[in-house]
Short mmCIF file of C-alpha atoms in Angstrom, two decimals:
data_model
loop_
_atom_site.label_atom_id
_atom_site.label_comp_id
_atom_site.label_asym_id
_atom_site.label_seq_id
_atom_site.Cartn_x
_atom_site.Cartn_y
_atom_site.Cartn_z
CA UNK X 657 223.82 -27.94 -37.53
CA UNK X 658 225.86 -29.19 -40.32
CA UNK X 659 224.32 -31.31 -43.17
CA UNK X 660 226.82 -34.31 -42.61
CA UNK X 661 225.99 -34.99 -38.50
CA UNK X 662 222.78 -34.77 -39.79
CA UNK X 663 223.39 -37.27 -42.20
CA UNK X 664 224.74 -39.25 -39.40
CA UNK X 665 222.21 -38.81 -37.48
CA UNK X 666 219.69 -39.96 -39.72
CA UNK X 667 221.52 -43.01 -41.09
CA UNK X 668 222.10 -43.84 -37.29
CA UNK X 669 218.29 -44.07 -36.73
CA UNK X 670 217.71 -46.19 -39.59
CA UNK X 671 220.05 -48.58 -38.27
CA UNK X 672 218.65 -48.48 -34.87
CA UNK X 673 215.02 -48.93 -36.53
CA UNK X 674 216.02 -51.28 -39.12
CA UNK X 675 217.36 -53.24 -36.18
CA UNK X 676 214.44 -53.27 -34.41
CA UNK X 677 211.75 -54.52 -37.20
CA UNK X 678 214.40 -56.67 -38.74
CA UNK X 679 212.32 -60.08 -38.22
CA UNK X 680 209.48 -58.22 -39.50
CA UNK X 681 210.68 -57.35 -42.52
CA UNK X 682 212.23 -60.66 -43.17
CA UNK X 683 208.19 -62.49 -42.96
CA UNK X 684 207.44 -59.96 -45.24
CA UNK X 685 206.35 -61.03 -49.42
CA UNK X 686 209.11 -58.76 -50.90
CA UNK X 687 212.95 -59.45 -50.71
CA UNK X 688 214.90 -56.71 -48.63
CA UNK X 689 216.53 -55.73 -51.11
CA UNK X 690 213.78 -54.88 -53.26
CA UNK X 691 212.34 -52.76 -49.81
CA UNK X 692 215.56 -51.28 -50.46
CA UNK X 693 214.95 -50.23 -53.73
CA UNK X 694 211.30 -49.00 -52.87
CA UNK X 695 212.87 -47.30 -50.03
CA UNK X 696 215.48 -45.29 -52.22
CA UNK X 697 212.42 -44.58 -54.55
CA UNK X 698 210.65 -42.48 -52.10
CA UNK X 699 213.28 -40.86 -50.52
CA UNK X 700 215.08 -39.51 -53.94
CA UNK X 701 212.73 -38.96 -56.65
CA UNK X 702 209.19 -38.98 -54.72
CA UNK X 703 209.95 -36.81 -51.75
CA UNK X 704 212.57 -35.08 -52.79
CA UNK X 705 214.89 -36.04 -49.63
CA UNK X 706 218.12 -36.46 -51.88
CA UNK X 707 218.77 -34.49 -54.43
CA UNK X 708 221.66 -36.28 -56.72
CA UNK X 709 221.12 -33.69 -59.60
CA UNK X 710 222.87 -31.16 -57.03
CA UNK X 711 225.84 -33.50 -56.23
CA UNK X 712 226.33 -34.33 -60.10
CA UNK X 713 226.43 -31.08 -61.54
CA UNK X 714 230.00 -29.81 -62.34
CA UNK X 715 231.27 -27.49 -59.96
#
């Protein structure tokens, strides 16, 4: 499969789900777009998800 329909894929879902739990995560104690940042956090540098060192480096 290539990488960018899964990349579609997967920022599809997130809509969908993000969709779904939206009033949730609006009663929540943190602003969304600090859950944003905390979100970004754990995908990149804690999990290793995205790697931007790999799409920085000079070809």
């Amino acid at each position: 499969m290539s990488l960018l329909l899964l990349a579609y894929a997967l920022v599809g879902g997130l809509g969908v789900l993000l969709a779904f739990w939206s009033s949730a995560i609006r009663r929540t104690v943190l602003s969304e777009p600090l859950l944003a940042l905390g979100l970004g956090v754990l995908v990149g540098p804690v999990f290793g998800l995205v790697d931007v060192a790999d799409r920085l480096a000079p070809s």
